[in-house]
Each structure stands twice: as structure tokens, then as C-alpha cells.
Amino acid sequence: MEDEREYSHNRGTELAKKLLIVDDSRVSRMIIKSKVESLQLGWDVLEAASGDEAVANAAAWAPDYVTMDVNMPGISGFDAAEQLKATLPQVRLVLLTANIQESSRERAAQLGVKFIQKPVTAQAIQQAVDHFQAAP
């Protein structure tokens, strides 16, 4: 019986991609979620209010894609991104942040994640979705 549930769970995740939105701003999470849902991609959308919450639930949630803010309470988005990539090496991650300094862009490049500047606009979210959909 347990094997059947595991099979059913795995089969379901193959059909629907999972997007994890990590941002301490509830408004930012709502805007991202609303825009992604309006694109009718059929993705399951999960939310975390901090990098700590995202990292703690990463294995159970197993997201395919992640949008990550940088400045949040607890661990930074950079540290959370690094930990998520170690736990889930196949995850496609976008840093969606107002930290536009060159050092932030360089850190994103070192982590192998896409950097997209806030504010959370339709264009910024479309850039993230395009990056996710270009995944091999």
C-alpha cells in the first residue's frame, strides 16, 4: 500500500511542476503567485516566508523552481539558495531581489542562479518563468 502511494505521488509530481515562492513580504508572494497562476501553467505553487522555512521544508516539498528574495529575517536568500541547491541539485532558482549591487549579482552568478531585479512586476515574473521553462 505504501508503495502505491509513493508511485502515485511520484507520478503526480511528473505531471505538475512545483514553484516555491520565498519572500518575507506577503504582498510580493501574492503578486508572484497571482501572475504565475494567470499564465495558466498548471504549476503547484508553494510559499515560504523565510529562507529558513524554505530550507526546512525543501526535501518534503521538492520544488522544481524557486523564486527567492535576498533580504529576509533569519538566513539570507543567498544562504538559503546555496542550501537548497545542495539539497535539491536539479532545482532551478531565481533570485528576485532589490539588492542590485554588483556584489549581489556576482554572488548569484557564483551560486549558478539567475538574478532578476525587483520590484515584482509582470515583466520580472515573466523573466523568471521564461528561465524556468528553458530548463533542460
Tab-separated table of N, CA and C in Angstrom:
chain	number	residue	atom	x	y	z
A	1	MET	N	0.828	-1.192	0.000
A	1	MET	CA	0.000	0.000	0.000
A	1	MET	C	0.870	1.253	0.000
A	2	GLU	N	1.921	1.232	0.793
A	2	GLU	CA	2.815	2.375	0.863
A	2	GLU	C	3.475	2.618	-0.491
A	3	ASP	N	3.853	1.543	-1.189
A	3	ASP	CA	4.473	1.674	-2.498
A	3	ASP	C	3.525	2.318	-3.506
A	4	GLU	N	2.225	1.972	-3.415
A	4	GLU	CA	1.248	2.548	-4.335
A	4	GLU	C	1.137	4.051	-4.125
A	5	ARG	N	1.142	4.485	-2.853
A	5	ARG	CA	1.060	5.912	-2.573
A	5	ARG	C	2.305	6.617	-3.095
A	6	GLU	N	3.457	5.994	-2.921
A	6	GLU	CA	4.705	6.580	-3.404
A	6	GLU	C	4.664	6.708	-4.922
A	7	TYR	N	4.186	5.664	-5.598
A	7	TYR	CA	4.100	5.700	-7.056
A	7	TYR	C	3.146	6.810	-7.496
A	8	SER	N	1.999	6.871	-6.861
A	8	SER	CA	1.008	7.879	-7.200
A	8	SER	C	1.579	9.273	-6.961
A	9	HIS	N	2.294	9.458	-5.846
A	9	HIS	CA	2.900	10.749	-5.531
A	9	HIS	C	3.918	11.115	-6.602
A	10	ASN	N	4.785	10.173	-6.948
A	10	ASN	CA	5.811	10.456	-7.949
A	10	ASN	C	5.197	10.747	-9.316
A	11	ARG	N	4.198	9.991	-9.671
A	11	ARG	CA	3.563	10.212	-10.966
A	11	ARG	C	2.940	11.607	-11.009
A	12	GLY	N	2.345	12.026	-9.907
A	12	GLY	CA	1.729	13.350	-9.843
A	12	GLY	C	2.746	14.463	-9.994
A	13	THR	N	3.922	14.311	-9.401
A	13	THR	CA	4.918	15.370	-9.492
A	13	THR	C	5.495	15.467	-10.888
A	14	GLU	N	5.431	14.383	-11.664
A	14	GLU	CA	5.908	14.443	-13.038
A	14	GLU	C	4.964	15.279	-13.898
A	15	LEU	N	3.697	15.278	-13.554
A	15	LEU	CA	2.719	15.991	-14.351
A	15	LEU	C	2.692	17.478	-14.040
A	16	ALA	N	2.768	17.842	-12.782
A	16	ALA	CA	2.684	19.242	-12.379
A	16	ALA	C	4.000	19.683	-11.756
A	17	LYS	N	4.559	20.748	-12.294
A	17	LYS	CA	5.770	21.320	-11.718
A	17	LYS	C	5.403	22.069	-10.451
A	18	LYS	N	6.374	22.183	-9.542
A	18	LYS	CA	6.147	22.912	-8.295
A	18	LYS	C	7.027	24.141	-8.252
A	19	LEU	N	6.403	25.273	-7.956
A	19	LEU	CA	7.109	26.531	-7.773
A	19	LEU	C	7.041	26.907	-6.300
A	20	LEU	N	8.182	27.178	-5.709
A	20	LEU	CA	8.253	27.654	-4.336
A	20	LEU	C	8.613	29.135	-4.374
A	21	ILE	N	7.753	29.965	-3.793
A	21	ILE	CA	7.985	31.405	-3.701
A	21	ILE	C	8.480	31.693	-2.291
A	22	VAL	N	9.699	32.231	-2.182
A	22	VAL	CA	10.287	32.522	-0.881
A	22	VAL	C	10.481	34.030	-0.766
A	23	ASP	N	9.697	34.650	0.093
A	23	ASP	CA	9.769	36.101	0.277
A	23	ASP	C	9.100	36.429	1.609
A	24	ASP	N	9.717	37.309	2.387
A	24	ASP	CA	9.111	37.672	3.667
A	24	ASP	C	7.934	38.629	3.484
A	25	SER	N	7.778	39.204	2.290
A	25	SER	CA	6.653	40.091	2.006
A	25	SER	C	5.465	39.277	1.498
A	26	ARG	N	4.396	39.282	2.270
A	26	ARG	CA	3.189	38.571	1.870
A	26	ARG	C	2.653	39.138	0.563
A	27	VAL	N	2.753	40.457	0.394
A	27	VAL	CA	2.278	41.103	-0.825
A	27	VAL	C	3.083	40.613	-2.043
A	28	SER	N	4.401	40.546	-1.901
A	28	SER	CA	5.229	40.048	-3.008
A	28	SER	C	4.856	38.620	-3.364
A	29	ARG	N	4.665	37.768	-2.340
A	29	ARG	CA	4.270	36.381	-2.617
A	29	ARG	C	2.940	36.329	-3.352
A	30	MET	N	1.983	37.167	-2.928
A	30	MET	CA	0.667	37.183	-3.567
A	30	MET	C	0.765	37.630	-5.029
A	31	ILE	N	1.577	38.653	-5.302
A	31	ILE	CA	1.722	39.153	-6.669
A	31	ILE	C	2.355	38.088	-7.562
A	32	ILE	N	3.417	37.466	-7.078
A	32	ILE	CA	4.091	36.421	-7.868
A	32	ILE	C	3.132	35.270	-8.138
A	33	LYS	N	2.461	34.816	-7.090
A	33	LYS	CA	1.534	33.691	-7.241
A	33	LYS	C	0.415	34.030	-8.226
A	34	SER	N	-0.152	35.221	-8.103
A	34	SER	CA	-1.243	35.630	-8.980
A	34	SER	C	-0.793	35.675	-10.436
A	35	LYS	N	0.372	36.242	-10.695
A	35	LYS	CA	0.880	36.342	-12.063
A	35	LYS	C	1.167	34.956	-12.635
A	36	VAL	N	1.813	34.102	-11.844
A	36	VAL	CA	2.128	32.752	-12.318
A	36	VAL	C	0.833	31.993	-12.620
A	37	GLU	N	-0.155	32.114	-11.740
A	37	GLU	CA	-1.424	31.423	-11.967
A	37	GLU	C	-2.144	31.978	-13.197
A	38	SER	N	-1.991	33.281	-13.465
A	38	SER	CA	-2.649	33.878	-14.640
A	38	SER	C	-2.046	33.358	-15.956
A	39	LEU	N	-0.825	32.874	-15.887
A	39	LEU	CA	-0.175	32.310	-17.073
A	39	LEU	C	-0.674	30.907	-17.389
A	40	GLN	N	-1.484	30.341	-16.487
A	40	GLN	CA	-2.118	29.032	-16.657
A	40	GLN	C	-1.107	27.950	-17.003
A	41	LEU	N	-0.070	27.873	-16.203
A	41	LEU	CA	0.973	26.877	-16.415
A	41	LEU	C	0.636	25.535	-15.775
A	42	GLY	N	-0.346	25.536	-14.876
A	42	GLY	CA	-0.713	24.304	-14.189
A	42	GLY	C	0.277	23.914	-13.102
A	43	TRP	N	1.080	24.864	-12.641
A	43	TRP	CA	2.061	24.576	-11.600
A	43	TRP	C	1.415	24.608	-10.229
A	44	ASP	N	1.909	23.767	-9.330
A	44	ASP	CA	1.548	23.859	-7.924
A	44	ASP	C	2.422	24.944	-7.322
A	45	VAL	N	1.813	25.884	-6.593
A	45	VAL	CA	2.567	26.995	-6.024
A	45	VAL	C	2.595	26.865	-4.507
A	46	LEU	N	3.810	26.837	-3.979
A	46	LEU	CA	4.045	26.761	-2.544
A	46	LEU	C	4.659	28.082	-2.107
A	47	GLU	N	4.510	28.417	-0.824
A	47	GLU	CA	5.054	29.672	-0.326
A	47	GLU	C	5.824	29.450	0.969
A	48	ALA	N	6.892	30.232	1.127
A	48	ALA	CA	7.647	30.258	2.379
A	48	ALA	C	7.950	31.718	2.695
A	49	ALA	N	7.815	32.087	3.966
A	49	ALA	CA	8.017	33.474	4.383
A	49	ALA	C	9.462	33.765	4.779
A	50	SER	N	10.319	32.744	4.699
A	50	SER	CA	11.727	32.956	5.052
A	50	SER	C	12.590	31.877	4.405
A	51	GLY	N	13.876	32.181	4.320
A	51	GLY	CA	14.822	31.186	3.821
A	51	GLY	C	14.872	29.977	4.727
A	52	ASP	N	14.757	30.222	6.032
A	52	ASP	CA	14.763	29.113	6.996
A	52	ASP	C	13.608	28.155	6.735
A	53	GLU	N	12.419	28.700	6.498
A	53	GLU	CA	11.243	27.865	6.224
A	53	GLU	C	11.423	27.085	4.921
A	54	ALA	N	11.975	27.734	3.913
A	54	ALA	CA	12.195	27.064	2.627
A	54	ALA	C	13.164	25.898	2.775
A	55	VAL	N	14.271	26.142	3.456
A	55	VAL	CA	15.288	25.097	3.635
A	55	VAL	C	14.729	23.948	4.481
A	56	ALA	N	13.998	24.277	5.531
A	56	ALA	CA	13.449	23.250	6.427
A	56	ALA	C	12.466	22.328	5.702
A	57	ASN	N	11.758	22.853	4.712
A	57	ASN	CA	10.727	22.070	4.023
A	57	ASN	C	11.129	21.605	2.631
A	58	ALA	N	12.333	21.914	2.206
A	58	ALA	CA	12.756	21.639	0.828
A	58	ALA	C	12.601	20.169	0.438
A	59	ALA	N	13.068	19.280	1.272
A	59	ALA	CA	13.016	17.856	0.917
A	59	ALA	C	11.567	17.374	0.788
A	60	ALA	N	10.703	17.796	1.701
A	60	ALA	CA	9.305	17.369	1.667
A	60	ALA	C	8.560	18.009	0.499
A	61	TRP	N	8.831	19.279	0.230
A	61	TRP	CA	8.124	19.986	-0.825
A	61	TRP	C	8.675	19.657	-2.211
A	62	ALA	N	9.967	19.406	-2.313
A	62	ALA	CA	10.648	19.063	-3.569
A	62	ALA	C	10.242	19.961	-4.736
A	63	PRO	N	10.466	21.274	-4.613
A	63	PRO	CA	10.088	22.161	-5.717
A	63	PRO	C	10.998	21.972	-6.928
A	64	ASP	N	10.439	22.223	-8.102
A	64	ASP	CA	11.218	22.221	-9.338
A	64	ASP	C	11.857	23.584	-9.549
A	65	TYR	N	11.109	24.628	-9.147
A	65	TYR	CA	11.522	26.001	-9.363
A	65	TYR	C	11.367	26.791	-8.066
A	66	VAL	N	12.236	27.788	-7.895
A	66	VAL	CA	12.178	28.634	-6.693
A	66	VAL	C	12.445	30.075	-7.077
A	67	THR	N	11.584	30.990	-6.589
A	67	THR	CA	11.913	32.410	-6.615
A	67	THR	C	12.307	32.765	-5.188
A	68	MET	N	13.421	33.472	-5.037
A	68	MET	CA	13.986	33.723	-3.710
A	68	MET	C	14.315	35.195	-3.537
A	69	ASP	N	13.761	35.800	-2.484
A	69	ASP	CA	14.167	37.143	-2.083
A	69	ASP	C	15.518	37.009	-1.387
A	70	VAL	N	16.247	38.101	-1.229
A	70	VAL	CA	17.539	38.041	-0.558
A	70	VAL	C	17.449	38.516	0.886
A	71	ASN	N	16.885	39.707	1.103
A	71	ASN	CA	16.820	40.274	2.454
A	71	ASN	C	15.581	39.780	3.183
A	72	MET	N	15.803	38.840	4.098
A	72	MET	CA	14.709	38.277	4.885
A	72	MET	C	15.217	38.018	6.296
A	73	PRO	N	14.301	37.920	7.254
A	73	PRO	CA	14.723	37.534	8.606
A	73	PRO	C	15.339	36.136	8.581
A	74	GLY	N	16.262	35.863	9.483
A	74	GLY	CA	16.922	34.551	9.509
A	74	GLY	C	18.017	34.520	8.468
A	75	ILE	N	18.178	33.381	7.825
A	75	ILE	CA	19.251	33.271	6.829
A	75	ILE	C	18.898	34.091	5.586
A	76	SER	N	19.922	34.575	4.916
A	76	SER	CA	19.689	35.372	3.709
A	76	SER	C	19.236	34.475	2.565
A	77	GLY	N	18.684	35.106	1.550
A	77	GLY	CA	18.299	34.363	0.356
A	77	GLY	C	19.489	33.702	-0.319
A	78	PHE	N	20.673	34.339	-0.227
A	78	PHE	CA	21.876	33.730	-0.795
A	78	PHE	C	22.183	32.406	-0.097
A	79	ASP	N	22.163	32.443	1.251
A	79	ASP	CA	22.466	31.228	2.010
A	79	ASP	C	21.395	30.162	1.796
A	80	ALA	N	20.143	30.590	1.756
A	80	ALA	CA	19.052	29.639	1.519
A	80	ALA	C	19.188	29.015	0.122
A	81	ALA	N	19.525	29.835	-0.866
A	81	ALA	CA	19.705	29.318	-2.235
A	81	ALA	C	20.822	28.288	-2.271
A	82	GLU	N	21.908	28.591	-1.603
A	82	GLU	CA	23.040	27.657	-1.570
A	82	GLU	C	22.640	26.332	-0.927
A	83	GLN	N	21.892	26.399	0.170
A	83	GLN	CA	21.453	25.175	0.850
A	83	GLN	C	20.436	24.408	0.012
A	84	LEU	N	19.526	25.122	-0.654
A	84	LEU	CA	18.539	24.441	-1.497
A	84	LEU	C	19.220	23.725	-2.654
A	85	LYS	N	20.199	24.372	-3.261
A	85	LYS	CA	20.900	23.747	-4.380
A	85	LYS	C	21.691	22.525	-3.920
A	86	ALA	N	22.181	22.530	-2.685
A	86	ALA	CA	22.894	21.361	-2.154
A	86	ALA	C	21.919	20.213	-1.891
A	87	THR	N	20.727	20.544	-1.400
A	87	THR	CA	19.712	19.531	-1.085
A	87	THR	C	19.006	19.030	-2.343
A	88	LEU	N	18.722	19.957	-3.253
A	88	LEU	CA	17.975	19.646	-4.479
A	88	LEU	C	18.781	20.150	-5.681
A	89	PRO	N	19.783	19.400	-6.121
A	89	PRO	CA	20.682	19.891	-7.170
A	89	PRO	C	20.000	20.240	-8.494
A	90	GLN	N	18.840	19.658	-8.769
A	90	GLN	CA	18.158	19.920	-10.045
A	90	GLN	C	17.260	21.159	-10.007
A	91	VAL	N	17.082	21.758	-8.831
A	91	VAL	CA	16.167	22.892	-8.709
A	91	VAL	C	16.663	24.072	-9.550
A	92	ARG	N	15.720	24.740	-10.221
A	92	ARG	CA	16.031	25.965	-10.971
A	92	ARG	C	15.634	27.129	-10.072
A	93	LEU	N	16.578	28.013	-9.832
A	93	LEU	CA	16.363	29.054	-8.843
A	93	LEU	C	16.621	30.435	-9.427
A	94	VAL	N	15.745	31.368	-9.057
A	94	VAL	CA	15.870	32.767	-9.454
A	94	VAL	C	15.910	33.610	-8.192
A	95	LEU	N	16.906	34.478	-8.096
A	95	LEU	CA	16.925	35.475	-7.027
A	95	LEU	C	16.158	36.682	-7.538
A	96	LEU	N	15.070	36.995	-6.871
A	96	LEU	CA	14.216	38.126	-7.223
A	96	LEU	C	14.377	39.132	-6.093
A	97	THR	N	15.236	40.138	-6.313
A	97	THR	CA	15.660	40.971	-5.197
A	97	THR	C	15.851	42.424	-5.569
A	98	ALA	N	15.769	43.278	-4.567
A	98	ALA	CA	16.058	44.706	-4.728
A	98	ALA	C	17.545	44.980	-4.516
A	99	ASN	N	18.305	43.974	-4.097
A	99	ASN	CA	19.760	44.124	-3.915
A	99	ASN	C	20.422	44.128	-5.281
A	100	ILE	N	20.609	45.316	-5.851
A	100	ILE	CA	21.106	45.386	-7.221
A	100	ILE	C	22.603	45.682	-7.297
A	101	GLN	N	23.279	45.679	-6.148
A	101	GLN	CA	24.713	45.933	-6.156
A	101	GLN	C	25.432	44.854	-6.967
A	102	GLU	N	26.565	45.230	-7.513
A	102	GLU	CA	27.368	44.296	-8.304
A	102	GLU	C	27.734	43.054	-7.486
A	103	SER	N	27.997	43.246	-6.187
A	103	SER	CA	28.364	42.105	-5.341
A	103	SER	C	27.222	41.086	-5.252
A	104	SER	N	25.986	41.565	-5.276
A	104	SER	CA	24.835	40.649	-5.254
A	104	SER	C	24.732	39.879	-6.561
A	105	ARG	N	24.961	40.553	-7.658
A	105	ARG	CA	24.930	39.899	-8.972
A	105	ARG	C	26.048	38.855	-9.076
A	106	GLU	N	27.213	39.205	-8.546
A	106	GLU	CA	28.347	38.271	-8.567
A	106	GLU	C	28.058	37.047	-7.712
A	107	ARG	N	27.462	37.248	-6.549
A	107	ARG	CA	27.136	36.115	-5.665
A	107	ARG	C	26.125	35.196	-6.345
A	108	ALA	N	25.133	35.786	-7.012
A	108	ALA	CA	24.149	34.975	-7.737
A	108	ALA	C	24.845	34.144	-8.814
A	109	ALA	N	25.765	34.765	-9.534
A	109	ALA	CA	26.497	34.049	-10.583
A	109	ALA	C	27.320	32.912	-9.988
A	110	GLN	N	27.960	33.164	-8.850
A	110	GLN	CA	28.746	32.115	-8.180
A	110	GLN	C	27.860	30.938	-7.784
A	111	LEU	N	26.633	31.233	-7.386
A	111	LEU	CA	25.699	30.182	-6.981
A	111	LEU	C	25.063	29.486	-8.185
A	112	GLY	N	25.239	30.063	-9.363
A	112	GLY	CA	24.636	29.478	-10.556
A	112	GLY	C	23.140	29.699	-10.635
A	113	VAL	N	22.677	30.851	-10.117
A	113	VAL	CA	21.248	31.164	-10.150
A	113	VAL	C	21.026	32.454	-10.924
A	114	LYS	N	19.845	32.589	-11.492
A	114	LYS	CA	19.502	33.784	-12.270
A	114	LYS	C	19.178	34.929	-11.326
A	115	PHE	N	19.623	36.116	-11.685
A	115	PHE	CA	19.382	37.331	-10.904
A	115	PHE	C	18.354	38.174	-11.635
A	116	ILE	N	17.255	38.507	-10.963
A	116	ILE	CA	16.233	39.390	-11.519
A	116	ILE	C	15.946	40.481	-10.498
A	117	GLN	N	15.974	41.703	-10.974
A	117	GLN	CA	15.800	42.861	-10.101
A	117	GLN	C	14.334	43.094	-9.764
A	118	LYS	N	14.061	43.384	-8.474
A	118	LYS	CA	12.731	43.837	-8.070
A	118	LYS	C	12.593	45.276	-8.513
A	119	PRO	N	11.398	45.802	-8.617
A	119	PRO	CA	10.170	45.348	-7.980
A	119	PRO	C	9.558	44.143	-8.709
A	120	VAL	N	8.627	43.511	-8.007
A	120	VAL	CA	7.924	42.358	-8.558
A	120	VAL	C	6.905	42.884	-9.563
A	121	THR	N	7.291	42.855	-10.822
A	121	THR	CA	6.418	43.305	-11.902
A	121	THR	C	6.076	42.110	-12.779
A	122	ALA	N	5.111	42.310	-13.644
A	122	ALA	CA	4.755	41.244	-14.591
A	122	ALA	C	5.973	40.871	-15.434
A	123	GLN	N	6.763	41.864	-15.824
A	123	GLN	CA	7.952	41.606	-16.643
A	123	GLN	C	8.976	40.775	-15.869
A	124	ALA	N	9.207	41.114	-14.602
A	124	ALA	CA	10.172	40.365	-13.784
A	124	ALA	C	9.715	38.916	-13.609
A	125	ILE	N	8.439	38.725	-13.357
A	125	ILE	CA	7.914	37.370	-13.163
A	125	ILE	C	7.991	36.588	-14.477
A	126	GLN	N	7.722	37.261	-15.594
A	126	GLN	CA	7.827	36.593	-16.893
A	126	GLN	C	9.272	36.152	-17.158
A	127	GLN	N	10.245	36.980	-16.768
A	127	GLN	CA	11.655	36.606	-16.916
A	127	GLN	C	11.950	35.331	-16.131
A	128	ALA	N	11.420	35.254	-14.917
A	128	ALA	CA	11.636	34.068	-14.084
A	128	ALA	C	10.998	32.840	-14.728
A	129	VAL	N	9.757	32.976	-15.174
A	129	VAL	CA	9.049	31.856	-15.801
A	129	VAL	C	9.779	31.404	-17.060
A	130	ASP	N	10.235	32.353	-17.866
A	130	ASP	CA	10.983	32.008	-19.077
A	130	ASP	C	12.249	31.224	-18.723
A	131	HIS	N	12.923	31.649	-17.662
A	131	HIS	CA	14.132	30.953	-17.210
A	131	HIS	C	13.777	29.521	-16.779
A	132	PHE	N	12.698	29.375	-16.027
A	132	PHE	CA	12.293	28.045	-15.578
A	132	PHE	C	11.931	27.148	-16.759
A	133	GLN	N	11.195	27.684	-17.707
A	133	GLN	CA	10.730	26.881	-18.834
A	133	GLN	C	11.864	26.534	-19.806
A	134	ALA	N	12.934	27.277	-19.752
A	134	ALA	CA	14.096	26.985	-20.603
A	134	ALA	C	14.952	25.866	-20.015
A	135	ALA	N	14.523	25.374	-18.869
A	135	ALA	CA	15.294	24.317	-18.194
A	135	ALA	C	15.410	23.094	-19.090
A	136	PRO	N	16.581	22.464	-19.059
A	136	PRO	CA	16.782	21.259	-19.890
A	136	PRO	C	15.889	20.111	-19.455
